Short mmCIF file of N, CA and C in Angstrom, two decimals:
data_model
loop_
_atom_site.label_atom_id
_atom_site.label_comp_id
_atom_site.label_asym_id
_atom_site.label_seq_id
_atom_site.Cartn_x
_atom_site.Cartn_y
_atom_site.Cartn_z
N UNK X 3 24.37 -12.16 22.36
CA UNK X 3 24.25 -10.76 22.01
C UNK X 3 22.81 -10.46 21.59
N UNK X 4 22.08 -9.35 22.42
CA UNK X 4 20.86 -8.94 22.36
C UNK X 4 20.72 -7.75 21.22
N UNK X 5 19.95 -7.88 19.92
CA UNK X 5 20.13 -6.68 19.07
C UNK X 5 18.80 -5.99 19.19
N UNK X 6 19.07 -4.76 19.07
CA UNK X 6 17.67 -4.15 19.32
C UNK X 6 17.15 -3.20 18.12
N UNK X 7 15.81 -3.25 17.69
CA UNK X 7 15.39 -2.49 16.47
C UNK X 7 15.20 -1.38 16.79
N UNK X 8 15.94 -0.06 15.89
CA UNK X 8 15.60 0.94 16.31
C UNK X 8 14.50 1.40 15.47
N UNK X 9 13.53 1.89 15.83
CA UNK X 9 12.18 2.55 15.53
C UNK X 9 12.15 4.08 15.18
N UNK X 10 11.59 4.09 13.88
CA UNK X 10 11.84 5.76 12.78
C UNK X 10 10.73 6.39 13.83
N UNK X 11 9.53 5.58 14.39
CA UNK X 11 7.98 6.00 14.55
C UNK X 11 7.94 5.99 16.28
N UNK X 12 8.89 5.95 17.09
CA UNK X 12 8.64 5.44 18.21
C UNK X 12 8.36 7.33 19.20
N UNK X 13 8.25 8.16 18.88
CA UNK X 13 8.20 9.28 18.76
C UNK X 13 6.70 9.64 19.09
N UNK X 14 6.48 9.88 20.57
CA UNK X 14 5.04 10.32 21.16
C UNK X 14 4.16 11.39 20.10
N UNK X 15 5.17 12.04 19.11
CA UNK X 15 3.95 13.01 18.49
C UNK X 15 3.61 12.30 16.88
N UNK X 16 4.12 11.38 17.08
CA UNK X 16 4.07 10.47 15.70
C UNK X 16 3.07 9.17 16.17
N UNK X 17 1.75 9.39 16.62
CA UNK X 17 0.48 8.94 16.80
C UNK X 17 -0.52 7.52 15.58
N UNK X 18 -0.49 6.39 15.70
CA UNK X 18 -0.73 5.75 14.70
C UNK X 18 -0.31 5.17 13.73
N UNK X 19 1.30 5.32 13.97
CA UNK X 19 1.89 5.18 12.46
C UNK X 19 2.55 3.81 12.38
N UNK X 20 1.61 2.86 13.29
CA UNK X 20 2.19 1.09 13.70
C UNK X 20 1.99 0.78 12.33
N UNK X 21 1.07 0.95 11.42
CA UNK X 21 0.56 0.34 10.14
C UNK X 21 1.81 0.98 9.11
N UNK X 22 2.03 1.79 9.04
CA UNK X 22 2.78 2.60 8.18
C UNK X 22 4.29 1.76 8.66
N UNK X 23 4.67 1.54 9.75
CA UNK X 23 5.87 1.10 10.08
C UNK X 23 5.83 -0.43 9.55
N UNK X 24 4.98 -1.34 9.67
CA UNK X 24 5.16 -2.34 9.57
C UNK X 24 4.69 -2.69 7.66
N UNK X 25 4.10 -1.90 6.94
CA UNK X 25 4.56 -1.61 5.30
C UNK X 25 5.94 -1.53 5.43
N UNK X 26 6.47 -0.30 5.99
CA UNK X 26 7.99 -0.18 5.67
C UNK X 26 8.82 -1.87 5.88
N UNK X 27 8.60 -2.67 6.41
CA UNK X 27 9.41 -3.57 6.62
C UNK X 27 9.00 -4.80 5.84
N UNK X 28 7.77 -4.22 5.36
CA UNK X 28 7.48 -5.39 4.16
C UNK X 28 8.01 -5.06 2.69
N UNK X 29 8.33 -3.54 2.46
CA UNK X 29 8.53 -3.28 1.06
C UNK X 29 10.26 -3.74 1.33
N UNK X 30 10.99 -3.36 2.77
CA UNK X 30 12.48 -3.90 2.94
C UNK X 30 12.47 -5.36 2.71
N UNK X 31 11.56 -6.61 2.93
CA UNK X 31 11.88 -7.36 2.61
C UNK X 31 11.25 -8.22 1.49
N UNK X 32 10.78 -7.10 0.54
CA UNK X 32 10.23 -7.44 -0.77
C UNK X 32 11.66 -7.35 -1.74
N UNK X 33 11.87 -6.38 -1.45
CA UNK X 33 13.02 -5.42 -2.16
C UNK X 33 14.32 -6.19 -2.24
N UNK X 34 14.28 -7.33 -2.00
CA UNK X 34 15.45 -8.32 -2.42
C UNK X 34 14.79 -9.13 -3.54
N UNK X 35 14.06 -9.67 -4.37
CA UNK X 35 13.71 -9.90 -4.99
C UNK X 35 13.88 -9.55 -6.51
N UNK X 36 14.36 -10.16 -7.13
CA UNK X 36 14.80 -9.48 -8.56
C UNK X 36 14.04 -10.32 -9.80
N UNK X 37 13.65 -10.96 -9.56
CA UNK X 37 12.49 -11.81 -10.93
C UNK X 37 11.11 -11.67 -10.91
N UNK X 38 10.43 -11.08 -11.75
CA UNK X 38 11.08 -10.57 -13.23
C UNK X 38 11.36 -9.21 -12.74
N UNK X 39 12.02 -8.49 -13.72
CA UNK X 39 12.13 -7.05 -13.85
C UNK X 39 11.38 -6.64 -14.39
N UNK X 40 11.45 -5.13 -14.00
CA UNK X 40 9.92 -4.61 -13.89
C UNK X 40 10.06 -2.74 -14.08
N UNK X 41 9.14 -2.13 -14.36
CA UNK X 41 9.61 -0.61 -14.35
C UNK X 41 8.36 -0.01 -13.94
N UNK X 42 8.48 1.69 -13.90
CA UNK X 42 7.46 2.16 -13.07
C UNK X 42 7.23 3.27 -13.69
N UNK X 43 6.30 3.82 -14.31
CA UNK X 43 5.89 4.49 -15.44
C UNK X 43 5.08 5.84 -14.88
N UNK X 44 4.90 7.13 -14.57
CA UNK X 44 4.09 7.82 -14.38
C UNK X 44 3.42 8.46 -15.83
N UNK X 45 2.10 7.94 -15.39
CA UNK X 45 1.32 8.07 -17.12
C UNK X 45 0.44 9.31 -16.62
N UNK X 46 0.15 10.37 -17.35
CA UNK X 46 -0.62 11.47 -16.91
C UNK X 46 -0.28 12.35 -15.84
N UNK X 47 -1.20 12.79 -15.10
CA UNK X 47 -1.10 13.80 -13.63
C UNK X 47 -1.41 12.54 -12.54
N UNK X 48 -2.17 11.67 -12.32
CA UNK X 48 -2.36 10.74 -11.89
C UNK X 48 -2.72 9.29 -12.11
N UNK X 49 -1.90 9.02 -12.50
CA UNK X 49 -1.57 7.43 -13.44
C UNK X 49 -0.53 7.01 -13.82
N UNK X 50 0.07 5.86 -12.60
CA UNK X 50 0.95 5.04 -13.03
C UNK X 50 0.97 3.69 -13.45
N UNK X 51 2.15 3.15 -14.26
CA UNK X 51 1.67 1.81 -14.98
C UNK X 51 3.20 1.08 -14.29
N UNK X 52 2.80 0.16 -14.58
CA UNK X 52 3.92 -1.03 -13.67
C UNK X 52 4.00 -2.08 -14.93
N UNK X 53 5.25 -1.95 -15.13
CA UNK X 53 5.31 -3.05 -16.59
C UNK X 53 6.47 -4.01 -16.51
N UNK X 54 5.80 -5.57 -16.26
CA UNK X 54 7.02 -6.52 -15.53
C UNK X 54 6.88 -7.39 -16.99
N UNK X 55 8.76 -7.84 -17.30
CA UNK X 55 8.83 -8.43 -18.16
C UNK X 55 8.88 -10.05 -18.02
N UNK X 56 7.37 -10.49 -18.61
CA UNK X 56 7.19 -11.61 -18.32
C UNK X 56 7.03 -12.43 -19.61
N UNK X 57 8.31 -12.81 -20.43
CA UNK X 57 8.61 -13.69 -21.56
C UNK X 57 8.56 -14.65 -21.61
N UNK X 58 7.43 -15.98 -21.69
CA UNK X 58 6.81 -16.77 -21.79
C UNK X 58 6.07 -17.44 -21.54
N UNK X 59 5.56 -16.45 -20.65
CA UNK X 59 3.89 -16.74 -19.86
C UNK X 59 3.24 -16.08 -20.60
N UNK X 60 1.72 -17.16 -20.36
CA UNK X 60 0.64 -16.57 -21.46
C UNK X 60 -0.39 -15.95 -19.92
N UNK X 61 -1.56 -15.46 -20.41
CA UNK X 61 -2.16 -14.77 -19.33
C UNK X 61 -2.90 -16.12 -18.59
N UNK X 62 -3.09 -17.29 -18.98
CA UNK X 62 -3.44 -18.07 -17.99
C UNK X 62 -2.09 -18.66 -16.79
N UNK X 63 -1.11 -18.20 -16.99
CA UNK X 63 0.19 -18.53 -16.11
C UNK X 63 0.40 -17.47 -14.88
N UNK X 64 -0.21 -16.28 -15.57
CA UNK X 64 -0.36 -15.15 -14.50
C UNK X 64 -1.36 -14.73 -13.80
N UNK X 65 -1.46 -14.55 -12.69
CA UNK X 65 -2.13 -13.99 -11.72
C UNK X 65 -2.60 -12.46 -10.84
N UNK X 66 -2.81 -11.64 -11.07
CA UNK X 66 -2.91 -9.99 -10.34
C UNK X 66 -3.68 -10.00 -9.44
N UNK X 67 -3.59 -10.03 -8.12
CA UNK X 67 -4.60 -9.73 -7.26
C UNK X 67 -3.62 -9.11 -6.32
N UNK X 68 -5.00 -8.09 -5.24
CA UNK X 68 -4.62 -6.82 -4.98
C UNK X 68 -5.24 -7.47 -3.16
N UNK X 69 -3.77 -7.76 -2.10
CA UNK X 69 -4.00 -8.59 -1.05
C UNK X 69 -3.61 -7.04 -0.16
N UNK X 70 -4.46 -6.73 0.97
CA UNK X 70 -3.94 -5.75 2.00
C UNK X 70 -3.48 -4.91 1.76
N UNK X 71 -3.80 -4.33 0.51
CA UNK X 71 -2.95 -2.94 0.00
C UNK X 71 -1.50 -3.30 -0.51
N UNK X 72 -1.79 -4.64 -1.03
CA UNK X 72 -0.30 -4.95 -1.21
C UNK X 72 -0.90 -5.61 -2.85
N UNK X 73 -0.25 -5.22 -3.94
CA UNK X 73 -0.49 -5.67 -5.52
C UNK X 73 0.46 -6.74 -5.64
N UNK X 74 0.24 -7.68 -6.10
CA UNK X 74 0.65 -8.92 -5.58
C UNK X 74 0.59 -9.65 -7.58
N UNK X 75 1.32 -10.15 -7.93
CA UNK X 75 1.63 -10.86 -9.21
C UNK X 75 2.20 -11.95 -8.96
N UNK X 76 1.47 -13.16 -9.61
CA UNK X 76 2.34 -14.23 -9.56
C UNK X 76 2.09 -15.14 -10.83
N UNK X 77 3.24 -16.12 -11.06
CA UNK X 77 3.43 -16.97 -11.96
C UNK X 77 4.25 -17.71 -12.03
N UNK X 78 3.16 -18.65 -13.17
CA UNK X 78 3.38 -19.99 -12.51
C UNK X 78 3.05 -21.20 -14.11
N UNK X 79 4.59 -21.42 -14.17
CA UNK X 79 4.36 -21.83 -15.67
C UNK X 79 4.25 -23.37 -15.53
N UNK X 80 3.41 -24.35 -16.21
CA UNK X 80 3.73 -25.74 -16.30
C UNK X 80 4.73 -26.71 -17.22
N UNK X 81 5.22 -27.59 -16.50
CA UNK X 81 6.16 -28.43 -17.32
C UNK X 81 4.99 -29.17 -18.85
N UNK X 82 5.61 -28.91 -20.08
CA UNK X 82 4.95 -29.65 -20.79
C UNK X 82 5.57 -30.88 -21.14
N UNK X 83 4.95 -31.76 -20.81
CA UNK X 83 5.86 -33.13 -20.58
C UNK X 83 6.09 -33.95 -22.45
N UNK X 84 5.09 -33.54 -23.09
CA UNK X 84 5.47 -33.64 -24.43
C UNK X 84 6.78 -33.53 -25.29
N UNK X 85 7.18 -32.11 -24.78
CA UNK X 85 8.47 -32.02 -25.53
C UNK X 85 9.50 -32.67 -24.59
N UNK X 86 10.39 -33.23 -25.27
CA UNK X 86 11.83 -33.97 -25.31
C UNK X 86 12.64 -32.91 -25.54
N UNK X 87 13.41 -32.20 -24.75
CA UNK X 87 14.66 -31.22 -24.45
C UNK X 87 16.07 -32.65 -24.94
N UNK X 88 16.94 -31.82 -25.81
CA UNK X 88 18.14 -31.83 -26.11
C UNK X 88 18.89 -31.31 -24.89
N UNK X 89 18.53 -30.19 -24.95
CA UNK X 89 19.53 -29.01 -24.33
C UNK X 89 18.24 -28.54 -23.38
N UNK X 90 17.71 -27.71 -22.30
CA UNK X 90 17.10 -26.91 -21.37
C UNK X 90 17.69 -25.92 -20.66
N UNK X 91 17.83 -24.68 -21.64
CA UNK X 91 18.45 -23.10 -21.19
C UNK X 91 17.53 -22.65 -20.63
N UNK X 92 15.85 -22.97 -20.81
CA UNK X 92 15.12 -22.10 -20.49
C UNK X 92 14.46 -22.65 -19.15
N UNK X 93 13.90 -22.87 -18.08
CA UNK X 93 13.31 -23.05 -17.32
C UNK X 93 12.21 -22.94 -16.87
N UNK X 94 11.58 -23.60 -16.51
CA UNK X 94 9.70 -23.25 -16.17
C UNK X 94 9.64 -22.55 -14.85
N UNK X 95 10.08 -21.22 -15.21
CA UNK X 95 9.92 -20.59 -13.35
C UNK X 95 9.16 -20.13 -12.74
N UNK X 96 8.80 -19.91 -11.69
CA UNK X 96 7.62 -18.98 -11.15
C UNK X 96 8.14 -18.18 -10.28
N UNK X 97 6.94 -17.26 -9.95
CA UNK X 97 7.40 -15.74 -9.27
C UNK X 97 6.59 -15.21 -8.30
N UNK X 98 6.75 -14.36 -7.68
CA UNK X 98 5.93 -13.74 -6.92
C UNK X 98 6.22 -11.88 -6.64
N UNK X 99 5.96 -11.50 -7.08
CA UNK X 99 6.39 -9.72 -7.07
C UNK X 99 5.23 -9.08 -6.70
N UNK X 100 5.54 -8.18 -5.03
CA UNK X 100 4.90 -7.45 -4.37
C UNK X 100 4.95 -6.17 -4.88
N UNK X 101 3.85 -5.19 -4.71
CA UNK X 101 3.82 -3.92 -4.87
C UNK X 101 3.38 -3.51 -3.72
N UNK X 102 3.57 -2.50 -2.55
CA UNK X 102 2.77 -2.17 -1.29
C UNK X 102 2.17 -0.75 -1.70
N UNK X 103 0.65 -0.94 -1.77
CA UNK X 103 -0.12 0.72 -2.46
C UNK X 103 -0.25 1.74 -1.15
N UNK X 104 0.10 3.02 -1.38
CA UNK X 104 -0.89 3.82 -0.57
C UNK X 104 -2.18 3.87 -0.60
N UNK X 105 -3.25 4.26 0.45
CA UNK X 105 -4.17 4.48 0.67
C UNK X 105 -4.78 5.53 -0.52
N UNK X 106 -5.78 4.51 -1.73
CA UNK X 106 -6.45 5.58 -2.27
C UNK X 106 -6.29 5.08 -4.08
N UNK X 107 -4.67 3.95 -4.43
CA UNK X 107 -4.11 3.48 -4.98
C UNK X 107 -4.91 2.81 -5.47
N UNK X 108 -5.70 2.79 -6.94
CA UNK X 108 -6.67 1.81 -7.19
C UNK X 108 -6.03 1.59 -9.30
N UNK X 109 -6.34 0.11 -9.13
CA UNK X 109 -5.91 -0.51 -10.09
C UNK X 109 -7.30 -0.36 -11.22
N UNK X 110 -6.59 -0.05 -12.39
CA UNK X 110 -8.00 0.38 -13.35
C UNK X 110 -7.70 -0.87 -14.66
N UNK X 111 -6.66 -1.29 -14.66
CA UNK X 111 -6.56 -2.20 -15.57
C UNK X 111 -5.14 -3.25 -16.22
N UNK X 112 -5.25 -4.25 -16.92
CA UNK X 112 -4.08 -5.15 -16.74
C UNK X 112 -4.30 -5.56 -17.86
N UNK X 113 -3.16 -5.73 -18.99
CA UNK X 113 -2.88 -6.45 -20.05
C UNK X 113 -1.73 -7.13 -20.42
N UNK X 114 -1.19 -8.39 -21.40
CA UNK X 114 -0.42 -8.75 -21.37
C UNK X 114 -0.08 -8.83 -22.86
N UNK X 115 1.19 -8.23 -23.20
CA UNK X 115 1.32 -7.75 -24.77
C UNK X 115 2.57 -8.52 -25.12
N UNK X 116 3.04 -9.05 -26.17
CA UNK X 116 4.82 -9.47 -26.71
C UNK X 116 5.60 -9.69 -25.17
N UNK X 117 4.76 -10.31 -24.18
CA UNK X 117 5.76 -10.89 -22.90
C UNK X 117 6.07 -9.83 -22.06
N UNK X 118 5.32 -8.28 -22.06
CA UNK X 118 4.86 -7.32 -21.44
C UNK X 118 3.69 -7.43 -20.61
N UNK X 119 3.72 -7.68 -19.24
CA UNK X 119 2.46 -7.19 -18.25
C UNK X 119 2.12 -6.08 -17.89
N UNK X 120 1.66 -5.30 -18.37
CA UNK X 120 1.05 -3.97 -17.89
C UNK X 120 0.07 -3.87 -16.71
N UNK X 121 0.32 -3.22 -15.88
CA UNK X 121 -0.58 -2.94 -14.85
C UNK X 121 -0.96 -1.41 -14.78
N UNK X 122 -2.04 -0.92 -14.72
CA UNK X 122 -2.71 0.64 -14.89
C UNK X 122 -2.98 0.71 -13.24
N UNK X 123 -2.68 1.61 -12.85
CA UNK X 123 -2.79 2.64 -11.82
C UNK X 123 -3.41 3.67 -11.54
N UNK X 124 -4.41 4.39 -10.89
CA UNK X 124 -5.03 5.60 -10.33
C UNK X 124 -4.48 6.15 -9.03
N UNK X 125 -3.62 7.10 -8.94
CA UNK X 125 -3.89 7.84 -7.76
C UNK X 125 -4.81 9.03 -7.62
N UNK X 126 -6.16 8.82 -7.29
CA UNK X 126 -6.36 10.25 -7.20
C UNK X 126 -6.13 11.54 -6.31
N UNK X 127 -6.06 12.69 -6.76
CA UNK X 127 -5.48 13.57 -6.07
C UNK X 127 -6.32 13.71 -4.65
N UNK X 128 -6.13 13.52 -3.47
CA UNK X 128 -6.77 13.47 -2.54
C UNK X 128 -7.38 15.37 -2.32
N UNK X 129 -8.47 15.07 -1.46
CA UNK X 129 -9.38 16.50 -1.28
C UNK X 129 -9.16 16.69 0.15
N UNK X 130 -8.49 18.03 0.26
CA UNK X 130 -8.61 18.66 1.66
C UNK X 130 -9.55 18.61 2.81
N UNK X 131 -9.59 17.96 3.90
CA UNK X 131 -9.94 17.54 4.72
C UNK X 131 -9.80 18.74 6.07
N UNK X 132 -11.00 19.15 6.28
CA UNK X 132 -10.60 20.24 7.48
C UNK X 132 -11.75 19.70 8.12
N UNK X 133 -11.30 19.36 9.47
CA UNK X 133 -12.78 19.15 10.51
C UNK X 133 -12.16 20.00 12.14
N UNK X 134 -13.64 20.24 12.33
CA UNK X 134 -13.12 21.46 13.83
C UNK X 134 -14.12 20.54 14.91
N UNK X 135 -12.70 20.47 16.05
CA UNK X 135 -13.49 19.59 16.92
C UNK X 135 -13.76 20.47 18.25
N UNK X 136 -14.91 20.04 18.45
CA UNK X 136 -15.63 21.08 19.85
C UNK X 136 -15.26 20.29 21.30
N UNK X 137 -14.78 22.09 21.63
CA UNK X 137 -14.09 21.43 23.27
C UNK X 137 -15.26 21.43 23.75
N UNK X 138 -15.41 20.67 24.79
CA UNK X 138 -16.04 20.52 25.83
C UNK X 138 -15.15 20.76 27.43
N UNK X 139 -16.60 21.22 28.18
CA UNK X 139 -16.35 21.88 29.72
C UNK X 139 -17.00 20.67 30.58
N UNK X 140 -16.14 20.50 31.59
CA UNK X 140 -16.40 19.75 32.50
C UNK X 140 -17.31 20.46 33.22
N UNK X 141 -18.79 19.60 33.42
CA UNK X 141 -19.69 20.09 34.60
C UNK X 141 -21.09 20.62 33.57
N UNK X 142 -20.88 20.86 32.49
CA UNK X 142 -21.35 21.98 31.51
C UNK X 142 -22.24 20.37 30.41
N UNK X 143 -23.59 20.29 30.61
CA UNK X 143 -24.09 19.32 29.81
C UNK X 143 -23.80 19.55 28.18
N UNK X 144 -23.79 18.74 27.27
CA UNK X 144 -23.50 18.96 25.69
C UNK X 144 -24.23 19.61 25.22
N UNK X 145 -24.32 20.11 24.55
CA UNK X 145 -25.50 21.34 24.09
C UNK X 145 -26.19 22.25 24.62
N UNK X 146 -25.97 22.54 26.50
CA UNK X 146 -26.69 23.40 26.72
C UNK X 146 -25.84 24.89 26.39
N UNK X 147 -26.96 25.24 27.14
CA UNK X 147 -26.78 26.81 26.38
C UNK X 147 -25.72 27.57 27.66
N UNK X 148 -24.64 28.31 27.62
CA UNK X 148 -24.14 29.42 28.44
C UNK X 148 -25.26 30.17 29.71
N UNK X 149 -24.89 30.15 30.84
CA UNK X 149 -25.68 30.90 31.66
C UNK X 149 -24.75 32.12 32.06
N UNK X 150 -25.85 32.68 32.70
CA UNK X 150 -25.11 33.84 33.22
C UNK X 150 -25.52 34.13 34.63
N UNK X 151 -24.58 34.34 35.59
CA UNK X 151 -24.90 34.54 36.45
C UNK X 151 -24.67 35.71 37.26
N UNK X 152 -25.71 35.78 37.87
CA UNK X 152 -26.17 37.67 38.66
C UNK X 152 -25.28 37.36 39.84
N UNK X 153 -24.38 38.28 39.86
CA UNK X 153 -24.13 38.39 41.50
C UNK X 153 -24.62 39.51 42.17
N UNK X 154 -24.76 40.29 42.59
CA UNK X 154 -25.61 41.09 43.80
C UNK X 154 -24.57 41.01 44.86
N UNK X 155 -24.14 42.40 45.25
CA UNK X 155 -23.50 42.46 46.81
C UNK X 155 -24.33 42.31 47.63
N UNK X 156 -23.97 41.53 48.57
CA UNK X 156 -24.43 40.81 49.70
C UNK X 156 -24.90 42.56 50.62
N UNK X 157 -25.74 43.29 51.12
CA UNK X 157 -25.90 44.15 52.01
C UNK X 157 -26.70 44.19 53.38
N UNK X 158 -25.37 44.18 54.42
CA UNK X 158 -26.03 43.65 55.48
C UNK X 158 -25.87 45.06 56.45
N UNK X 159 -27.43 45.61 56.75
CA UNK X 159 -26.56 46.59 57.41
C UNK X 159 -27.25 46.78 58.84
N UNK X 160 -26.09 46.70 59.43
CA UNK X 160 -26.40 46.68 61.15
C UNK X 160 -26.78 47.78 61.74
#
């Protein structure tokens, strides 16, 4: 059995949007992922904060870097071989939690508070964009100037 993907973008007046389609299928298979939990904060008119609960990592266990437009967190705790466990409820785990940014999405800052990671966010409001593109005439060099041309009846008289 042959399955076939159906395509949101496959649509002749929907021009460019291979990049945009293939985000969508990275945030679908981010989006199974549930460690750590995490929330999404709109701070101001343009500023959001991303705050993942990360309870017993110190900031050398964590990582923030910002890969392909994709905000990327990871951690990564070590076994301390010192202590002697009775009992081990807790586990030394590590993680990896994607964020995929729009175009423009810029990270202003990161702290780590009582097992709180904060991540600061900028969207700025994007600026209207109007550009006018000049037709061009076949036969007609780029920049020259319009002619005009004289016709005159032909007078032939016999």
């Amino acid at each position: 059995m042959t399955t076939t993907r159906l395509s949101l973008f496959n649509s002749p007046l929907l021009l460019g949007f291979d990049q945009f389609e293939r985000t969508l299928d990275r945030i679908a298979k981010n989006s199974a992922e549930g460690y750590p939990p995490y929330n999404i904060e709109q701070i101001g008119d343009d500023g959001l904060r991303i705050t993942l609960a990360v309870a017993g990592f110190t900031s050398e266990d964590l990582s923030v870097q910002i890969e392909d437009n994709q905000l990327v967190i990871r951690g990564r705790q070590g076994d301390d071989k010192s202590r002697i466990y009775l009992h081990r409820g807790i586990a030394a785990r590590q993680f990896q939690r994607s964020f995929v940014l729009a175009d423009g999405i810029e990270v202003i800052g990161c702290s780590l508070d009582n097992g709180l990671l904060n991540i600061d966010l900028t969207r700025p409001l994007p600026e209207p964009k109007v550009r006018t593109i000049k037709i061009e005439q076949p036969g007609v060099a780029p920049g020259a100037a319009p002619q005009t041309i004289d016709v005159a009846a032909d007078r032939n008289e016999g």
